[in-house]
Amino acid sequence: AGCGRVGVIGLFRDKARVTVGVDVNLASLRENVGVHQAAQGRLTALPFATASFDLVISSWVIEHLPEPQAAFAEIARVLRQGGRFIFLTPNAWNYVVLVNRLIPAWLQRRLVPRVYGRREKDTFPVVYRANTRRKLDLLLGQVGLRCEEFHYVGDPSYIAAHDLLFTLGVFLERVTDVGPLRSLKVHLVASYVKNMDWLG
């Protein structure tokens, strides 16, 4: 879901019966060779029949969704009973994300290619409307998806452009390795399963 030009789904291409990528950007889809099939479409109106998939994967997409509830409802719709939605997205409570939210979109489009080596055309506006555990549990629960696993994962490389900043990032990772502070890690990685008993 939101596969772009490349993505994690490419790792599973040879292990799955069929992999399908969906993205709103047709140019990105044409460059994506990691999926068996590609479909242009919005996550809020997926071009697939109900109960089409066993698994939906999404990496670094949820933070860009202006209407996450509508997208989650569609993901739940296309999943079979017992199917899973697995995602990776930034944590709204992490310091990197908090700073990122202060930077205007036009400046982000210029900074991201320089700092992370990503092309400007692959830099999209972020809104973070479903980027906390509480919000995800609420919105996904409303469409019949229950949390199976949830992990907070650290990554100091976001501020690795300068040695001093990277050292600070490593220190902050160690500090947040303890107890409830883990909820401040930069990545949210989770699996939600379509509830067999949910009647919708």
PDB file of C-alpha atoms in Angstrom:
ATOM      1  CA  ALA A   1       0.000   0.000   0.000  1.00  0.00           C
ATOM      2  CA  GLY A   2       1.786   3.093  -1.277  1.00  0.00           C
ATOM      3  CA  CYS A   3       4.582   1.077  -2.894  1.00  0.00           C
ATOM      4  CA  GLY A   4       6.310   3.922  -4.756  1.00  0.00           C
ATOM      5  CA  ARG A   5       9.296   3.184  -6.983  1.00  0.00           C
ATOM      6  CA  VAL A   6      10.819   0.562  -4.707  1.00  0.00           C
ATOM      7  CA  GLY A   7       9.841  -0.992  -1.439  1.00  0.00           C
ATOM      8  CA  VAL A   8      10.004  -3.768   1.080  1.00  0.00           C
ATOM      9  CA  ILE A   9       7.509  -5.838  -0.915  1.00  0.00           C
ATOM     10  CA  GLY A  10      10.291  -6.576  -3.398  1.00  0.00           C
ATOM     11  CA  LEU A  11      11.900  -8.764  -0.726  1.00  0.00           C
ATOM     12  CA  PHE A  12       8.876 -11.083  -0.865  1.00  0.00           C
ATOM     13  CA  ARG A  13       8.298 -11.175  -4.621  1.00  0.00           C
ATOM     14  CA  ASP A  14       9.673 -14.697  -5.006  1.00  0.00           C
ATOM     15  CA  LYS A  15       8.078 -15.989  -1.793  1.00  0.00           C
ATOM     16  CA  ALA A  16       4.477 -14.997  -2.444  1.00  0.00           C
ATOM     17  CA  ARG A  17       1.958 -16.377  -4.913  1.00  0.00           C
ATOM     18  CA  VAL A  18       1.347 -12.841  -6.163  1.00  0.00           C
ATOM     19  CA  THR A  19       2.450  -9.412  -4.982  1.00  0.00           C
ATOM     20  CA  VAL A  20       0.507  -6.301  -5.944  1.00  0.00           C
ATOM     21  CA  GLY A  21       1.668  -2.730  -5.514  1.00  0.00           C
ATOM     22  CA  VAL A  22      -0.698   0.210  -5.396  1.00  0.00           C
ATOM     23  CA  ASP A  23       0.300   3.852  -5.523  1.00  0.00           C
ATOM     24  CA  VAL A  24      -1.293   7.097  -6.652  1.00  0.00           C
ATOM     25  CA  ASN A  25       1.820   8.046  -8.659  1.00  0.00           C
ATOM     26  CA  LEU A  26       1.840   6.324 -12.056  1.00  0.00           C
ATOM     27  CA  ALA A  27       5.463   7.248 -12.819  1.00  0.00           C
ATOM     28  CA  SER A  28       6.570   5.539  -9.593  1.00  0.00           C
ATOM     29  CA  LEU A  29       4.578   2.413 -10.428  1.00  0.00           C
ATOM     30  CA  ARG A  30       6.174   2.152 -13.858  1.00  0.00           C
ATOM     31  CA  GLU A  31       9.622   2.080 -12.238  1.00  0.00           C
ATOM     32  CA  ASN A  32       8.699  -0.481  -9.575  1.00  0.00           C
ATOM     33  CA  VAL A  33       9.952  -3.916 -10.612  1.00  0.00           C
ATOM     34  CA  GLY A  34       9.520  -5.435  -7.151  1.00  0.00           C
ATOM     35  CA  VAL A  35       5.880  -6.465  -7.616  1.00  0.00           C
ATOM     36  CA  HIS A  36       4.149  -8.951  -9.921  1.00  0.00           C
ATOM     37  CA  GLN A  37       1.310  -6.511 -10.631  1.00  0.00           C
ATOM     38  CA  ALA A  38       0.835  -2.775 -10.124  1.00  0.00           C
ATOM     39  CA  ALA A  39      -2.323  -0.707  -9.859  1.00  0.00           C
ATOM     40  CA  GLN A  40      -2.717   3.039  -9.761  1.00  0.00           C
ATOM     41  CA  GLY A  41      -5.098   4.187  -7.063  1.00  0.00           C
ATOM     42  CA  ARG A  42      -5.624   5.987  -3.786  1.00  0.00           C
ATOM     43  CA  LEU A  43      -5.518   4.102  -0.505  1.00  0.00           C
ATOM     44  CA  THR A  44      -8.904   5.618   0.321  1.00  0.00           C
ATOM     45  CA  ALA A  45     -10.457   3.885  -2.726  1.00  0.00           C
ATOM     46  CA  LEU A  46      -8.487   0.714  -3.434  1.00  0.00           C
ATOM     47  CA  PRO A  47      -9.216  -0.816  -6.860  1.00  0.00           C
ATOM     48  CA  PHE A  48      -9.619  -4.361  -5.524  1.00  0.00           C
ATOM     49  CA  ALA A  49     -12.478  -6.642  -4.588  1.00  0.00           C
ATOM     50  CA  THR A  50     -13.367  -7.226  -0.949  1.00  0.00           C
ATOM     51  CA  ALA A  51     -11.297  -9.928   0.803  1.00  0.00           C
ATOM     52  CA  SER A  52      -8.653 -10.063  -1.957  1.00  0.00           C
ATOM     53  CA  PHE A  53      -5.471 -10.271   0.128  1.00  0.00           C
ATOM     54  CA  ASP A  54      -3.894 -12.235   2.968  1.00  0.00           C
ATOM     55  CA  LEU A  55      -1.433  -9.465   3.762  1.00  0.00           C
ATOM     56  CA  VAL A  56      -1.096  -5.705   3.275  1.00  0.00           C
ATOM     57  CA  ILE A  57       2.306  -4.100   3.860  1.00  0.00           C
ATOM     58  CA  SER A  58       2.974  -0.382   4.127  1.00  0.00           C
ATOM     59  CA  SER A  59       6.328   1.322   4.751  1.00  0.00           C
ATOM     60  CA  TRP A  60       6.652   5.047   5.462  1.00  0.00           C
ATOM     61  CA  VAL A  61       3.166   5.813   4.140  1.00  0.00           C
ATOM     62  CA  ILE A  62       0.819   6.334   7.108  1.00  0.00           C
ATOM     63  CA  GLU A  63       2.486   9.645   8.014  1.00  0.00           C
ATOM     64  CA  HIS A  64       1.451  11.039   4.607  1.00  0.00           C
ATOM     65  CA  LEU A  65      -2.248  10.129   4.830  1.00  0.00           C
ATOM     66  CA  PRO A  66      -4.599  13.132   5.208  1.00  0.00           C
ATOM     67  CA  GLU A  67      -7.493  10.673   5.770  1.00  0.00           C
ATOM     68  CA  PRO A  68      -5.998   7.679   7.595  1.00  0.00           C
ATOM     69  CA  GLN A  69      -9.375   6.376   8.772  1.00  0.00           C
ATOM     70  CA  ALA A  70     -10.655   6.083   5.192  1.00  0.00           C
ATOM     71  CA  ALA A  71      -7.435   4.341   4.112  1.00  0.00           C
ATOM     72  CA  PHE A  72      -7.593   1.924   7.054  1.00  0.00           C
ATOM     73  CA  ALA A  73     -11.212   1.087   6.232  1.00  0.00           C
ATOM     74  CA  GLU A  74     -10.173   0.194   2.684  1.00  0.00           C
ATOM     75  CA  ILE A  75      -7.223  -1.886   3.872  1.00  0.00           C
ATOM     76  CA  ALA A  76      -9.553  -3.786   6.215  1.00  0.00           C
ATOM     77  CA  ARG A  77     -12.031  -4.278   3.376  1.00  0.00           C
ATOM     78  CA  VAL A  78      -9.518  -5.870   0.990  1.00  0.00           C
ATOM     79  CA  LEU A  79      -8.070  -8.164   3.687  1.00  0.00           C
ATOM     80  CA  ARG A  80      -9.447 -11.651   4.133  1.00  0.00           C
ATOM     81  CA  GLN A  81     -10.606 -12.719   7.599  1.00  0.00           C
ATOM     82  CA  GLY A  82      -7.481 -13.389   9.640  1.00  0.00           C
ATOM     83  CA  GLY A  83      -5.397 -11.334   7.193  1.00  0.00           C
ATOM     84  CA  ARG A  84      -2.726  -8.976   8.467  1.00  0.00           C
ATOM     85  CA  PHE A  85      -1.801  -5.332   8.001  1.00  0.00           C
ATOM     86  CA  ILE A  86       1.914  -4.835   8.733  1.00  0.00           C
ATOM     87  CA  PHE A  87       3.404  -1.361   8.683  1.00  0.00           C
ATOM     88  CA  LEU A  88       6.381   0.821   9.491  1.00  0.00           C
ATOM     89  CA  THR A  89       5.807   4.518  10.158  1.00  0.00           C
ATOM     90  CA  PRO A  90       7.434   7.322  12.180  1.00  0.00           C
ATOM     91  CA  ASN A  91       6.440   7.922  15.798  1.00  0.00           C
ATOM     92  CA  ALA A  92       4.823  11.348  16.312  1.00  0.00           C
ATOM     93  CA  TRP A  93       6.410  11.576  19.796  1.00  0.00           C
ATOM     94  CA  ASN A  94      10.001  11.128  18.614  1.00  0.00           C
ATOM     95  CA  TYR A  95      12.282  14.198  18.612  1.00  0.00           C
ATOM     96  CA  VAL A  96      13.098  13.774  14.884  1.00  0.00           C
ATOM     97  CA  VAL A  97       9.410  13.890  13.992  1.00  0.00           C
ATOM     98  CA  LEU A  98       8.718  16.787  16.357  1.00  0.00           C
ATOM     99  CA  VAL A  99      11.467  18.826  14.671  1.00  0.00           C
ATOM    100  CA  ASN A 100      10.315  17.708  11.222  1.00  0.00           C
ATOM    101  CA  ARG A 101       6.826  19.051  11.914  1.00  0.00           C
ATOM    102  CA  LEU A 102       8.294  22.526  12.399  1.00  0.00           C
ATOM    103  CA  ILE A 103       9.933  22.560   8.954  1.00  0.00           C
ATOM    104  CA  PRO A 104       7.756  23.899   6.108  1.00  0.00           C
ATOM    105  CA  ALA A 105       7.003  21.439   3.272  1.00  0.00           C
ATOM    106  CA  TRP A 106       8.850  23.525   0.666  1.00  0.00           C
ATOM    107  CA  LEU A 107      12.011  23.449   2.786  1.00  0.00           C
ATOM    108  CA  GLN A 108      11.664  19.708   3.468  1.00  0.00           C
ATOM    109  CA  ARG A 109      11.595  19.034  -0.288  1.00  0.00           C
ATOM    110  CA  ARG A 110      14.989  20.732  -0.556  1.00  0.00           C
ATOM    111  CA  LEU A 111      16.580  19.370   2.617  1.00  0.00           C
ATOM    112  CA  VAL A 112      15.632  15.682   2.344  1.00  0.00           C
ATOM    113  CA  PRO A 113      17.567  15.030  -0.895  1.00  0.00           C
ATOM    114  CA  ARG A 114      20.674  16.663   0.601  1.00  0.00           C
ATOM    115  CA  VAL A 115      20.503  14.983   4.004  1.00  0.00           C
ATOM    116  CA  TYR A 116      19.161  11.530   3.046  1.00  0.00           C
ATOM    117  CA  GLY A 117      20.051  11.284  -0.650  1.00  0.00           C
ATOM    118  CA  ARG A 118      16.405  10.855  -1.664  1.00  0.00           C
ATOM    119  CA  ARG A 119      15.195  12.498  -4.870  1.00  0.00           C
ATOM    120  CA  GLU A 120      13.071  15.627  -4.422  1.00  0.00           C
ATOM    121  CA  LYS A 121      10.243  14.039  -6.428  1.00  0.00           C
ATOM    122  CA  ASP A 122      10.183  11.217  -3.847  1.00  0.00           C
ATOM    123  CA  THR A 123       9.655  13.645  -0.959  1.00  0.00           C
ATOM    124  CA  PHE A 124       6.018  14.100   0.045  1.00  0.00           C
ATOM    125  CA  PRO A 125       4.159  16.243   2.605  1.00  0.00           C
ATOM    126  CA  VAL A 126       3.721  14.680   6.042  1.00  0.00           C
ATOM    127  CA  VAL A 127       0.702  15.146   8.324  1.00  0.00           C
ATOM    128  CA  TYR A 128       1.142  12.508  11.100  1.00  0.00           C
ATOM    129  CA  ARG A 129      -2.602  12.021  11.710  1.00  0.00           C
ATOM    130  CA  ALA A 130      -2.264   8.398  12.890  1.00  0.00           C
ATOM    131  CA  ASN A 131       1.279   8.195  14.234  1.00  0.00           C
ATOM    132  CA  THR A 132       0.880   7.189  17.858  1.00  0.00           C
ATOM    133  CA  ARG A 133       0.055   3.787  19.336  1.00  0.00           C
ATOM    134  CA  ARG A 134      -3.126   5.169  20.861  1.00  0.00           C
ATOM    135  CA  LYS A 135      -4.368   6.670  17.596  1.00  0.00           C
ATOM    136  CA  LEU A 136      -3.500   3.564  15.589  1.00  0.00           C
ATOM    137  CA  ASP A 137      -5.272   1.268  18.046  1.00  0.00           C
ATOM    138  CA  LEU A 138      -8.347   3.510  17.920  1.00  0.00           C
ATOM    139  CA  LEU A 139      -8.582   3.966  14.150  1.00  0.00           C
ATOM    140  CA  LEU A 140      -7.634   0.417  13.208  1.00  0.00           C
ATOM    141  CA  GLY A 141      -9.888  -1.001  15.914  1.00  0.00           C
ATOM    142  CA  GLN A 142     -12.822   0.898  14.436  1.00  0.00           C
ATOM    143  CA  VAL A 143     -12.411  -0.980  11.158  1.00  0.00           C
ATOM    144  CA  GLY A 144     -12.010  -4.408  12.737  1.00  0.00           C
ATOM    145  CA  LEU A 145      -8.222  -4.702  12.938  1.00  0.00           C
ATOM    146  CA  ARG A 146      -6.741  -5.649  16.304  1.00  0.00           C
ATOM    147  CA  CYS A 147      -3.126  -5.301  17.346  1.00  0.00           C
ATOM    148  CA  GLU A 148      -1.140  -8.521  17.230  1.00  0.00           C
ATOM    149  CA  GLU A 149       2.370  -7.072  17.734  1.00  0.00           C
ATOM    150  CA  PHE A 150       3.624  -3.543  18.298  1.00  0.00           C
ATOM    151  CA  HIS A 151       7.268  -2.459  18.506  1.00  0.00           C
ATOM    152  CA  TYR A 152       9.082   0.826  19.059  1.00  0.00           C
ATOM    153  CA  VAL A 153      12.321   0.739  17.055  1.00  0.00           C
ATOM    154  CA  GLY A 154      15.174   3.207  17.363  1.00  0.00           C
ATOM    155  CA  ASP A 155      17.442   4.588  14.648  1.00  0.00           C
ATOM    156  CA  PRO A 156      20.093   7.254  15.334  1.00  0.00           C
ATOM    157  CA  SER A 157      20.979   7.530  11.635  1.00  0.00           C
ATOM    158  CA  TYR A 158      18.337  10.224  11.102  1.00  0.00           C
ATOM    159  CA  ILE A 159      20.814  12.724  12.533  1.00  0.00           C
ATOM    160  CA  ALA A 160      23.981  11.062  11.249  1.00  0.00           C
ATOM    161  CA  ALA A 161      24.912  13.924   8.908  1.00  0.00           C
ATOM    162  CA  HIS A 162      27.256  15.318  11.560  1.00  0.00           C
ATOM    163  CA  ASP A 163      29.469  13.359  13.988  1.00  0.00           C
ATOM    164  CA  LEU A 164      28.368  15.320  17.056  1.00  0.00           C
ATOM    165  CA  LEU A 165      24.682  14.943  16.201  1.00  0.00           C
ATOM    166  CA  PHE A 166      25.113  11.225  15.566  1.00  0.00           C
ATOM    167  CA  THR A 167      26.803  10.819  18.968  1.00  0.00           C
ATOM    168  CA  LEU A 168      23.847  12.654  20.506  1.00  0.00           C
ATOM    169  CA  GLY A 169      21.457  10.369  18.611  1.00  0.00           C
ATOM    170  CA  VAL A 170      23.192   7.240  19.910  1.00  0.00           C
ATOM    171  CA  PHE A 171      23.028   8.637  23.458  1.00  0.00           C
ATOM    172  CA  LEU A 172      19.293   9.342  23.103  1.00  0.00           C
ATOM    173  CA  GLU A 173      18.746   5.806  21.798  1.00  0.00           C
ATOM    174  CA  ARG A 174      20.402   4.372  24.903  1.00  0.00           C
ATOM    175  CA  VAL A 175      18.371   6.621  27.207  1.00  0.00           C
ATOM    176  CA  THR A 176      15.123   5.559  25.539  1.00  0.00           C
ATOM    177  CA  ASP A 177      15.953   1.851  25.786  1.00  0.00           C
ATOM    178  CA  VAL A 178      14.519   1.830  29.312  1.00  0.00           C
ATOM    179  CA  GLY A 179      10.898   1.167  30.309  1.00  0.00           C
ATOM    180  CA  PRO A 180       8.209   3.600  29.158  1.00  0.00           C
ATOM    181  CA  LEU A 181      10.782   5.789  27.378  1.00  0.00           C
ATOM    182  CA  ARG A 182      10.832   3.156  24.610  1.00  0.00           C
ATOM    183  CA  SER A 183       7.603   4.737  23.386  1.00  0.00           C
ATOM    184  CA  LEU A 184       9.726   7.678  22.183  1.00  0.00           C
ATOM    185  CA  LYS A 185      11.658   5.615  19.604  1.00  0.00           C
ATOM    186  CA  VAL A 186      11.475   6.898  16.028  1.00  0.00           C
ATOM    187  CA  HIS A 187       9.767   3.949  14.299  1.00  0.00           C
ATOM    188  CA  LEU A 188       6.444   2.255  14.954  1.00  0.00           C
ATOM    189  CA  VAL A 189       6.469  -1.290  13.545  1.00  0.00           C
ATOM    190  CA  ALA A 190       3.308  -3.312  14.006  1.00  0.00           C
ATOM    191  CA  SER A 191       1.051  -6.107  12.841  1.00  0.00           C
ATOM    192  CA  TYR A 192      -2.747  -5.829  13.059  1.00  0.00           C
ATOM    193  CA  VAL A 193      -4.985  -8.758  12.218  1.00  0.00           C
ATOM    194  CA  LYS A 194      -8.494  -8.657  10.772  1.00  0.00           C
ATOM    195  CA  ASN A 195     -10.713  -9.715  13.638  1.00  0.00           C
ATOM    196  CA  MET A 196     -12.586 -12.907  12.827  1.00  0.00           C
ATOM    197  CA  ASP A 197     -15.419 -11.889  15.200  1.00  0.00           C
ATOM    198  CA  TRP A 198     -15.799  -8.277  14.046  1.00  0.00           C
ATOM    199  CA  LEU A 199     -19.158  -7.682  12.381  1.00  0.00           C
ATOM    200  CA  GLY A 200     -18.433  -4.169  11.060  1.00  0.00           C
TER     201      GLY A 200
END
